[in-house]
mmCIF file of C-alpha atoms in Angstrom:
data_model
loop_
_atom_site.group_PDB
_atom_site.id
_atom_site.type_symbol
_atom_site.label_atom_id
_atom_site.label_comp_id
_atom_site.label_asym_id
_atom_site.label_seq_id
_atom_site.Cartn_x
_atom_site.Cartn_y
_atom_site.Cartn_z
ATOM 1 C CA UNK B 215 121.150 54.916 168.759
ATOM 2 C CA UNK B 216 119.602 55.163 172.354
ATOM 3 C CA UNK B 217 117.504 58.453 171.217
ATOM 4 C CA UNK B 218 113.969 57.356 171.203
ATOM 5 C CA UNK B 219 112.226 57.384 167.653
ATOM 6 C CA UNK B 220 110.142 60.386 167.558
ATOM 7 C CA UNK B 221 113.301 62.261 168.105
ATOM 8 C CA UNK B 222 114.779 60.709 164.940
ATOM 9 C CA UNK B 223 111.503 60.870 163.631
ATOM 10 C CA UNK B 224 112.136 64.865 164.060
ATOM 11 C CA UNK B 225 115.570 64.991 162.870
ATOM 12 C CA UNK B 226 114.685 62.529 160.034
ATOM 13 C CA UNK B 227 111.985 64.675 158.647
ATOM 14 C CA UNK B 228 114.015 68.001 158.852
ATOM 15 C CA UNK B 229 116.413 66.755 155.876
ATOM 16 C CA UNK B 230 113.090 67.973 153.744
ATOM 17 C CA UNK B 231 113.705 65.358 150.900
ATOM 18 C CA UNK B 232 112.535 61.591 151.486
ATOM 19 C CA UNK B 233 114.967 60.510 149.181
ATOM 20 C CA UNK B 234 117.341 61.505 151.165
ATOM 21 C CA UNK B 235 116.316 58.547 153.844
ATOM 22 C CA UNK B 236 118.063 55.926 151.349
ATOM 23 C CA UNK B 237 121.436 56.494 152.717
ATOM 24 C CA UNK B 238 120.378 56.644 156.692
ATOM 25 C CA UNK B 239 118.320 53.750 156.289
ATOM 26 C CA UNK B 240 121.722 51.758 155.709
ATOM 27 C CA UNK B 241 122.805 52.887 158.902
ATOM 28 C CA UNK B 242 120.830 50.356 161.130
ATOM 29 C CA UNK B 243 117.944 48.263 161.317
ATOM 30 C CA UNK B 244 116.243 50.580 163.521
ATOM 31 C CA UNK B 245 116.893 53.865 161.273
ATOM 32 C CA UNK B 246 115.484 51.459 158.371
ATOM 33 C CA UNK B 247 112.137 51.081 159.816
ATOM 34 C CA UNK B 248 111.930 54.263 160.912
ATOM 35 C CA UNK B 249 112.675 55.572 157.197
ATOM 36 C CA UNK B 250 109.924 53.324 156.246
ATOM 37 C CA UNK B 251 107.232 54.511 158.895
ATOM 38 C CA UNK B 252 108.102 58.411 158.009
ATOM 39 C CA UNK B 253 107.609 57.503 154.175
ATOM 40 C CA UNK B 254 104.435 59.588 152.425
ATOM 41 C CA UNK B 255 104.846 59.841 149.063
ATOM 42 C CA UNK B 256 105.463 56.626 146.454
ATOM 43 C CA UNK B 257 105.894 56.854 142.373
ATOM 44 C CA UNK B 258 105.198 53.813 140.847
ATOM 45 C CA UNK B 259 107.122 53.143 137.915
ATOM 46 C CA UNK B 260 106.516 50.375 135.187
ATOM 47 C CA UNK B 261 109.581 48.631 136.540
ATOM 48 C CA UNK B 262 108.322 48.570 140.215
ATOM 49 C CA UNK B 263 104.713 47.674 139.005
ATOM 50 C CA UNK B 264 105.215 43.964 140.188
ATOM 51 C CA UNK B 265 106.909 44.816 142.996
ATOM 52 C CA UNK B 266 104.092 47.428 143.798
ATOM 53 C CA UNK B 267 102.441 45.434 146.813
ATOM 54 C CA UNK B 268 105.534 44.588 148.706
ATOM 55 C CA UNK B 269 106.486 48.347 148.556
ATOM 56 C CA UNK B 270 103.142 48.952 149.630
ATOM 57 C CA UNK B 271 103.554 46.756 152.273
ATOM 58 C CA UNK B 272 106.884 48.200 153.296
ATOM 59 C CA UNK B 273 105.553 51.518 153.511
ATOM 60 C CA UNK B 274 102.979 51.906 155.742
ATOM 61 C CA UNK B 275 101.625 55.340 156.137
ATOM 62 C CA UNK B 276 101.749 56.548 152.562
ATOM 63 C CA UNK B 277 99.430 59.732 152.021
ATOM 64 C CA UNK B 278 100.359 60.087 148.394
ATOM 65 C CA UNK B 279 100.218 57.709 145.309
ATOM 66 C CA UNK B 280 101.660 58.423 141.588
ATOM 67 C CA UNK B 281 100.809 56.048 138.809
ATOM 68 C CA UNK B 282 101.551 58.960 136.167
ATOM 69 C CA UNK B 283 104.243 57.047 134.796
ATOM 70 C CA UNK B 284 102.054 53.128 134.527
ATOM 71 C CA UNK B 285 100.140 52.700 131.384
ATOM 72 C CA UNK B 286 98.882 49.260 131.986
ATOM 73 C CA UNK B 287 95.646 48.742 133.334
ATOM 74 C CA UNK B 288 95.531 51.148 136.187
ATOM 75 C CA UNK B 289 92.077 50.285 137.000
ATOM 76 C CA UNK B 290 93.231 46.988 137.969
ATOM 77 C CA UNK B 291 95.678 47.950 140.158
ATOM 78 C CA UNK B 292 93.773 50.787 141.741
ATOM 79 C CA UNK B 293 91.100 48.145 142.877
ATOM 80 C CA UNK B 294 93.551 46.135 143.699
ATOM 81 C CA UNK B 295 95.365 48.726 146.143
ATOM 82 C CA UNK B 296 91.338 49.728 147.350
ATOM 83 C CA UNK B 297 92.019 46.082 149.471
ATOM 84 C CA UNK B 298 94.777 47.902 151.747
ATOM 85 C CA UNK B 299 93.812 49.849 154.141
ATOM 86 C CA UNK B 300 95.508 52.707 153.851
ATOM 87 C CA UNK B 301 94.160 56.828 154.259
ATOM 88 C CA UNK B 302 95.183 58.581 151.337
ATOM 89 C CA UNK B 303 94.908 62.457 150.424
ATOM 90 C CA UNK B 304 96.616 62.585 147.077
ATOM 91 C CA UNK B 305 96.284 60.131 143.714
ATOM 92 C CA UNK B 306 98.031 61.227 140.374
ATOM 93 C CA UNK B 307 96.646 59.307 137.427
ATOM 94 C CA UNK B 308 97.731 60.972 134.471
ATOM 95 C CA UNK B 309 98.705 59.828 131.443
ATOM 96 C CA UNK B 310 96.218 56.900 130.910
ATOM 97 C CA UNK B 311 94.696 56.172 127.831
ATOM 98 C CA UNK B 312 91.684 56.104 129.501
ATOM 99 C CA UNK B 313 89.733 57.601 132.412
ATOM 100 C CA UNK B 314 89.960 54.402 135.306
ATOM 101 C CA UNK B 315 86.868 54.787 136.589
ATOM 102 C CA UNK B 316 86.511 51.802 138.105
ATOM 103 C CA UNK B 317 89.409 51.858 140.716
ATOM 104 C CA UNK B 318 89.080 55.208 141.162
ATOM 105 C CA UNK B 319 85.634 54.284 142.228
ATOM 106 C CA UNK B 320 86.838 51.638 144.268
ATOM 107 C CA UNK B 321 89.865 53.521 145.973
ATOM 108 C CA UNK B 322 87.769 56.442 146.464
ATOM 109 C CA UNK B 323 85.256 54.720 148.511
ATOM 110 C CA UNK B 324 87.944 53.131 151.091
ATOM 111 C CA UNK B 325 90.042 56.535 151.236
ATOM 112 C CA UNK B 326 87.353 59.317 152.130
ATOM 113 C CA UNK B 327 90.247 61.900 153.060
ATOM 114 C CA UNK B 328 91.287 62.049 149.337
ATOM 115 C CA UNK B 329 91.956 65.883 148.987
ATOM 116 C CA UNK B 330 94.325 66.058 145.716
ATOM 117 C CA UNK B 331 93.570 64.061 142.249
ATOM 118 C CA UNK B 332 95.834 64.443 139.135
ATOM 119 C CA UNK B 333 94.508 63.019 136.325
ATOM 120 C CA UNK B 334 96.277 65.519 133.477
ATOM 121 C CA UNK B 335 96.908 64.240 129.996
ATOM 122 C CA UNK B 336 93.914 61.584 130.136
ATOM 123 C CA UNK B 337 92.536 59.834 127.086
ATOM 124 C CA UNK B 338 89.099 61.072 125.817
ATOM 125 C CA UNK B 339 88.123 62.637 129.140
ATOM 126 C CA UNK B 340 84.405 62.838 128.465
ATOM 127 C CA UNK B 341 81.612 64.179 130.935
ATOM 128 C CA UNK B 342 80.571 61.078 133.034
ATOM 129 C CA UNK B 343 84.467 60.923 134.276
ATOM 130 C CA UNK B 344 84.464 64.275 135.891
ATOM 131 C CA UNK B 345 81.173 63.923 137.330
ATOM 132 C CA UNK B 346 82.274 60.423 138.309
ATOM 133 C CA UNK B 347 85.256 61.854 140.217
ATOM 134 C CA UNK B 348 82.299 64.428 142.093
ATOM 135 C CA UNK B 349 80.667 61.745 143.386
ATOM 136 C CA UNK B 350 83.160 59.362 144.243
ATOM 137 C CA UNK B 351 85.514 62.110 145.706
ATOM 138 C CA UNK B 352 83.124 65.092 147.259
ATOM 139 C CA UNK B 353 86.016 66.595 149.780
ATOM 140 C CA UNK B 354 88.858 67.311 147.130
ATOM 141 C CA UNK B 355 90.390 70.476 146.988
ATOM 142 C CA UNK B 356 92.776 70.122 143.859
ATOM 143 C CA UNK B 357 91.968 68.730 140.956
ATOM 144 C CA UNK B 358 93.810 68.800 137.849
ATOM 145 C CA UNK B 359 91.806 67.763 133.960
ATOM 146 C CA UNK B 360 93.881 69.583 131.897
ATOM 147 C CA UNK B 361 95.341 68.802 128.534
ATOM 148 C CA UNK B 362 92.741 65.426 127.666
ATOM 149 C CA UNK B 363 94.045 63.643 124.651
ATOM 150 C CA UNK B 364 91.647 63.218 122.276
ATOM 151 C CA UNK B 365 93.627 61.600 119.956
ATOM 152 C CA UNK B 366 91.919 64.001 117.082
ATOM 153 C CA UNK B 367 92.435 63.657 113.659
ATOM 154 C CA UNK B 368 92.779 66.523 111.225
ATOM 155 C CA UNK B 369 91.455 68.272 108.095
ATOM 156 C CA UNK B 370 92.757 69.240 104.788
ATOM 157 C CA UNK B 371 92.818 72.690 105.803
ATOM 158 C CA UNK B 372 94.812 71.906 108.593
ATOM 159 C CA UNK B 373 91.740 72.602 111.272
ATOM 160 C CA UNK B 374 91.641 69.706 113.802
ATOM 161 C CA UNK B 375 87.998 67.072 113.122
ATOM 162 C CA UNK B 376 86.301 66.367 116.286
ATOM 163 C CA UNK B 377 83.572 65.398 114.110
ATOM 164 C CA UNK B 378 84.633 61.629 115.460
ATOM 165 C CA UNK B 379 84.502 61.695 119.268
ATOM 166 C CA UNK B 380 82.744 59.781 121.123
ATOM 167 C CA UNK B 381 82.843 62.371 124.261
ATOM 168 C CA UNK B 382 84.316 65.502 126.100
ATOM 169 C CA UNK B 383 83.940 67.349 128.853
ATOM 170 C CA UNK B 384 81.565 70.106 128.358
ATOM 171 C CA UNK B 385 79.961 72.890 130.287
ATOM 172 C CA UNK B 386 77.710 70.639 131.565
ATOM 173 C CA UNK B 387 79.793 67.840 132.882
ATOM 174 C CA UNK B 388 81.470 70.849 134.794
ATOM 175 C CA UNK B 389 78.127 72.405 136.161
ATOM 176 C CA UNK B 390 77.143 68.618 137.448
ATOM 177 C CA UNK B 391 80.893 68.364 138.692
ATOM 178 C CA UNK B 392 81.297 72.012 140.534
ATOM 179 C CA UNK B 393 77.846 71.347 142.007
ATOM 180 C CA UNK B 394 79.003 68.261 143.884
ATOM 181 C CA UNK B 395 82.780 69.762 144.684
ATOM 182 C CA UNK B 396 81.975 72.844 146.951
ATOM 183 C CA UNK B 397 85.647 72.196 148.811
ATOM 184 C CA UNK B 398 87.163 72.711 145.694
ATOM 185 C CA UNK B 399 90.403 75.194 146.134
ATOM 186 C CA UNK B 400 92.116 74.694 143.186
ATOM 187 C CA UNK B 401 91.430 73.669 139.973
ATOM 188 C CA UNK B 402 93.321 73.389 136.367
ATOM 189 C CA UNK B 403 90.932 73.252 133.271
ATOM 190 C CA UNK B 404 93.966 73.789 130.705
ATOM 191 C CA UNK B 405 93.155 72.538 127.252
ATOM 192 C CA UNK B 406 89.614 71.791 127.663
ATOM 193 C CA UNK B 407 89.123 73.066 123.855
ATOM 194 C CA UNK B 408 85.153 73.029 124.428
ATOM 195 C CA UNK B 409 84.540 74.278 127.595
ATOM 196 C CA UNK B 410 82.980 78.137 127.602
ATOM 197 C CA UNK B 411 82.181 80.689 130.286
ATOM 198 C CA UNK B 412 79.482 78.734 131.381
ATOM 199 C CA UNK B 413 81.726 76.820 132.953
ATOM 200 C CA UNK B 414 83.564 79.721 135.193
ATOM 201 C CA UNK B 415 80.058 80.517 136.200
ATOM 202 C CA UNK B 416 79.552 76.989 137.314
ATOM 203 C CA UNK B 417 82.856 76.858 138.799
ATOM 204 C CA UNK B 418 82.196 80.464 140.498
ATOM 205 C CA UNK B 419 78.517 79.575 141.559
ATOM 206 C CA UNK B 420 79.471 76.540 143.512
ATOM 207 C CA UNK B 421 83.142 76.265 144.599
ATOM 208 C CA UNK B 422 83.089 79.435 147.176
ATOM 209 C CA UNK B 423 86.649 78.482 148.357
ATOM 210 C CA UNK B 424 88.310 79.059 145.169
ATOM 211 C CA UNK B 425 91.489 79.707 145.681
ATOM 212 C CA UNK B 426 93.693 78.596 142.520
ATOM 213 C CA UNK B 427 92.493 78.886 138.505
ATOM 214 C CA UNK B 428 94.258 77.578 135.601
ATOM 215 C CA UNK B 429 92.869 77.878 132.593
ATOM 216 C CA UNK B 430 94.987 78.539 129.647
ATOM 217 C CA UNK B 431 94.246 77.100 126.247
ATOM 218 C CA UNK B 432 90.786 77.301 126.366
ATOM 219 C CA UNK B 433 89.986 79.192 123.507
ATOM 220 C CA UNK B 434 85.817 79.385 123.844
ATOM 221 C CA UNK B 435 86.588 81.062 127.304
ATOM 222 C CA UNK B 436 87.049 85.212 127.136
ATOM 223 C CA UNK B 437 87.449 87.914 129.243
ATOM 224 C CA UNK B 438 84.180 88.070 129.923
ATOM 225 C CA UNK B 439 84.130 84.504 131.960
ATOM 226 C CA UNK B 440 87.315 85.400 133.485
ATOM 227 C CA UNK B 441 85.913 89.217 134.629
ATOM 228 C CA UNK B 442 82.867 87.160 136.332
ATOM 229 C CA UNK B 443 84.834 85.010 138.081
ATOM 230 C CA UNK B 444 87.149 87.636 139.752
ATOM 231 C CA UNK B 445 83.935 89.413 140.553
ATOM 232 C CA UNK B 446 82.672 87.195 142.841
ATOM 233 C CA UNK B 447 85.461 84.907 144.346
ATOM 234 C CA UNK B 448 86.119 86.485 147.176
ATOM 235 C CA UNK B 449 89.264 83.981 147.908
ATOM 236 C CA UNK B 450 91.124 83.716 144.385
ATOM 237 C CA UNK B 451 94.582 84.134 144.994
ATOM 238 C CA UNK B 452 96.490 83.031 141.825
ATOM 239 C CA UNK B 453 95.174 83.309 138.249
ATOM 240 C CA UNK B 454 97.000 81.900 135.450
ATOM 241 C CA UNK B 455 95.578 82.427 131.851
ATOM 242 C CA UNK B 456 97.299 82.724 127.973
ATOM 243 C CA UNK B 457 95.754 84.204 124.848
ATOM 244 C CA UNK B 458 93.069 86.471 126.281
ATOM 245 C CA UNK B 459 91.946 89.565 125.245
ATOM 246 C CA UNK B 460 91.722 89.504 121.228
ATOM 247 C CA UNK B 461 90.780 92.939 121.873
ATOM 248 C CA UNK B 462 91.773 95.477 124.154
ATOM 249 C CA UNK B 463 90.400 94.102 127.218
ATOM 250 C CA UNK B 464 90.992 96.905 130.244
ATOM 251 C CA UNK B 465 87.212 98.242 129.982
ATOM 252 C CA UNK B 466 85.994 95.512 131.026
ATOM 253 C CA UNK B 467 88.517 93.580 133.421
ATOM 254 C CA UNK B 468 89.065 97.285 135.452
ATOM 255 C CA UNK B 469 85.490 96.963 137.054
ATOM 256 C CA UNK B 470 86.581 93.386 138.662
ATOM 257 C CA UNK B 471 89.762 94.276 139.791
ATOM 258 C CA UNK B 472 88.186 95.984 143.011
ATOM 259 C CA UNK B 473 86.506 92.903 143.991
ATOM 260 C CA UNK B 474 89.749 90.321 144.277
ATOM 261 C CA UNK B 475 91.754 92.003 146.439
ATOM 262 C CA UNK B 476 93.197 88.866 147.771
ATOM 263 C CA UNK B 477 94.882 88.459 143.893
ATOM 264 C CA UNK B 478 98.805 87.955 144.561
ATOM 265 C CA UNK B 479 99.499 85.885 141.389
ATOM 266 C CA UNK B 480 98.412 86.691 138.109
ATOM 267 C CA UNK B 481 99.858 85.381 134.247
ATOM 268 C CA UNK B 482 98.154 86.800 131.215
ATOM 269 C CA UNK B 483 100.917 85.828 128.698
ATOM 270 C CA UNK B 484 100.754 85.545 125.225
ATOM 271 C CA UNK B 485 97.876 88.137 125.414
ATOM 272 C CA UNK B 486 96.440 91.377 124.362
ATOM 273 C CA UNK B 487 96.900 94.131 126.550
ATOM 274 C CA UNK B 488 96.845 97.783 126.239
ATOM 275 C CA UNK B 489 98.532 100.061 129.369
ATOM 276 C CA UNK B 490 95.058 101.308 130.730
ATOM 277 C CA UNK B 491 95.058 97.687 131.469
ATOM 278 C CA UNK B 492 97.964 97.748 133.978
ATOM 279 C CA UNK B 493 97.035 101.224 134.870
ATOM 280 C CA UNK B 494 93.460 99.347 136.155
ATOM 281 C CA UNK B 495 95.593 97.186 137.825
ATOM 282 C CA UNK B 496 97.682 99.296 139.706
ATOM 283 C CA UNK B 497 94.557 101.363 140.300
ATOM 284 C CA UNK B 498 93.154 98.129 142.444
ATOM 285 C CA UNK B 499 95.301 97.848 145.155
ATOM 286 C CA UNK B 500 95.969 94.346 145.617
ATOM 287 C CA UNK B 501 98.175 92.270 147.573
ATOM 288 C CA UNK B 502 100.219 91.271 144.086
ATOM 289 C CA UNK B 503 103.504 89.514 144.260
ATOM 290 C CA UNK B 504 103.307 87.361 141.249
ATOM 291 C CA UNK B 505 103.392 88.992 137.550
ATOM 292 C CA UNK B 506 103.832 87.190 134.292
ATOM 293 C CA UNK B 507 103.051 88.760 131.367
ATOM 294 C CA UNK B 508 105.862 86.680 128.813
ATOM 295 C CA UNK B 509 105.409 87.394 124.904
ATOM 296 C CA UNK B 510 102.110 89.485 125.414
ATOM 297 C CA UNK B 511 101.217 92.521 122.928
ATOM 298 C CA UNK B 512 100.544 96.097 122.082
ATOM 299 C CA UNK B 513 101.236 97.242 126.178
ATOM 300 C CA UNK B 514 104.595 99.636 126.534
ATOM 301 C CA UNK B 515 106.859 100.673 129.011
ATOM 302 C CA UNK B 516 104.169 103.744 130.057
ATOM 303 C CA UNK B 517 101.972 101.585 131.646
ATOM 304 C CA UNK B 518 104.886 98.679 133.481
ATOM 305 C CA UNK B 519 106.013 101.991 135.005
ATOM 306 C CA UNK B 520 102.844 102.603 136.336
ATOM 307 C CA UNK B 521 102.437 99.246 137.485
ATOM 308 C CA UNK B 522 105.850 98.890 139.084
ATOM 309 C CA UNK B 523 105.493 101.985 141.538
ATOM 310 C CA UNK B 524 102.434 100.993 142.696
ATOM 311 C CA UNK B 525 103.967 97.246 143.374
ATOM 312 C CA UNK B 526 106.895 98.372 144.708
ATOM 313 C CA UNK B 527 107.311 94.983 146.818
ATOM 314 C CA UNK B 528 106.433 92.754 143.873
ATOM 315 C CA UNK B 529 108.334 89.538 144.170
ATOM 316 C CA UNK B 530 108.344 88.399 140.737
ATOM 317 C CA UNK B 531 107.739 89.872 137.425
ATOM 318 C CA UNK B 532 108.099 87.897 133.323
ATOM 319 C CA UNK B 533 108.191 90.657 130.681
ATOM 320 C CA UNK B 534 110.035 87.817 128.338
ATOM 321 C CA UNK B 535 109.807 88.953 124.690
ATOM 322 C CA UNK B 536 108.945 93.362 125.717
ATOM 323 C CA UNK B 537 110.650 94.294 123.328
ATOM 324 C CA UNK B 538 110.420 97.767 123.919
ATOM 325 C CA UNK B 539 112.411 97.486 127.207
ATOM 326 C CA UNK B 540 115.830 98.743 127.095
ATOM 327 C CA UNK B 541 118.891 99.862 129.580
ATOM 328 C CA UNK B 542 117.947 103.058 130.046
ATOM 329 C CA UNK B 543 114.212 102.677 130.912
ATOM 330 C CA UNK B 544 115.005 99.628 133.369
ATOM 331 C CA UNK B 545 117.830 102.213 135.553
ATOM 332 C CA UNK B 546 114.391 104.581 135.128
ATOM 333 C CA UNK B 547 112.028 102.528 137.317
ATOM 334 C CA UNK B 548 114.661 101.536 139.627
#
């Protein structure tokens, strides 16, 4: 107990986990502050919602906040928690039945380091929220919209009625947004059902550190948004997309290919592929480590054994549900 704290600190923070500070805090009244001092990250539950300001309290130096799992007036308690002074870089708000733009307002303006926000799973996420979250939070790098609930009603012939809503987030709430976010490295757009290529060309135009795209179940977005995008961000590492290519899509993604040479991660499943497709690929040269392409169509073992000698230090790779794929043509590649 005579070791001076920022050696604990130092062999506190190499167990990884902070969970695992519960049982050393138990230790000693000194090893219990410490705990609390080294603490970053706090989930608030619904249970610990009344407790939320002595935790707060308790924990000093958090950097990241999680109210994913509250459902009652967030807003409230985000202004509320805007009193502390605190410096925060990441806020997960997901799963609120509406956008709490308010406190995010609020926290925003007292926490200007805020680099991550999680607000997945949002009710009727409409265009004034994202551009709200622009202004109030210019120096993110992550953000996460995907899946909004809109709650929508549906037809008799089983097609879904948006013919009700009051608002979504359209191309041009992203234009407004991207224009406003140019620190943006990462960014999920999963589910936005209305959002077109306009919107990868906003997103391309304006957010030159692109790093990250997820954008799967977006059905008004084709291969032609995606193609652009690849074309000119220079930075995009990962790309994670589902249902593309309703045709044969290799003509035009081959020409792009050259251009993101810094692609390591890459999921097309459930798509359409042919095997001049992963020929193109292989054809590119890039630095790829990462390839998914579970329950996708009409591609055969010709053109993964192309693929596969070109990456021959590829660190992961889904073909879940090739059914083509057998014994014999796996001891093949190898």
């Amino acid at each position: 107990m005579d070791l001076p704290e920022d050696c604990w600190e130092l062999i506190l923070n190499s167990l990884g986990d902070e969970r695992r500070f519960e049982p050393v805090s138990l230790v000693s009244h000194k090893l219990l502050s410490i705990t609390h001092n080294l603490r970053r990250n706090l989930n608030i539950t619904q249970q610990a919602l009344p407790q939320m300001f002595n935790l707060l309290r308790r924990f000093p130096n958090l950097k990241k906040l999680d109210f994913s799992q509250v459902t009652l007036d967030v807003d409230g308690f985000l202004c509320s928690v805007s009193e502390r002074e605190m410096d925060l870089v990441s806020l997960n708000i997901s799963n609120q039945k509406e956008f709490p733009i308010t406190g995010l307002q609020e926290l925003a303006s007292k926490n200007k380091n805020l680099k991550e926000l999680v607000c997945s799973k949002i009710g009727f996420l409409k265009d004034e929220d994202v551009i709200a979250i622009a202004e109030s939070c210019p120096a993110l790098e992550v953000l996460d919209i995907s899946y909004p609930d809109y709650d929508c009603s549906f037809l008799p012939d089983g097609s879904q009625d948006y013919g009700s809503f009051e608002g979504f987030v359209s191309d041009a709430g992203i234009y407004a947004m991207a224009m406003k976010l140019e620190r943006l490295q990462k960014i999920d757009i999963t589910g936005n059902c209305f959002l077109t290529d306009k919107s990868l060309a906003s997103i391309t135009a304006n957010c030159r550190l692109l790093r990250e795209l997820v954008v799967n179940d977006c059905d008004c977005i084709t291969e032609f948004g995606i193609g652009v995008l690849m074309s000119c961000s220079r930075n995009l590492s990962s790309v994670s997309m589902n249902g593309i290519g309703i045709s044969p899509i290799h003509q035009f993604f081959s020409q792009h290919f050259g251009e993101a040479r810094n692609l390591r991660e890459i999921d097309l499943s459930h798509s359409y592929l042919s095997d001049e497709f992963l020929c193109s690929i292989a054809e590119a040269s890039l630095k790829l480590e990462k390839f998914s392409l579970s329950h996708c169509h009409n591609y055969t073992f010709a053109g993964i054994s192309v693929l596969l000698r070109k990456y021959q230090s590829l660190e992961y790779l889904n073909l879940e549900a090739a059914k083509f794929l057998s014994d014999e043509s796996m001891i093949g590649v190898i």
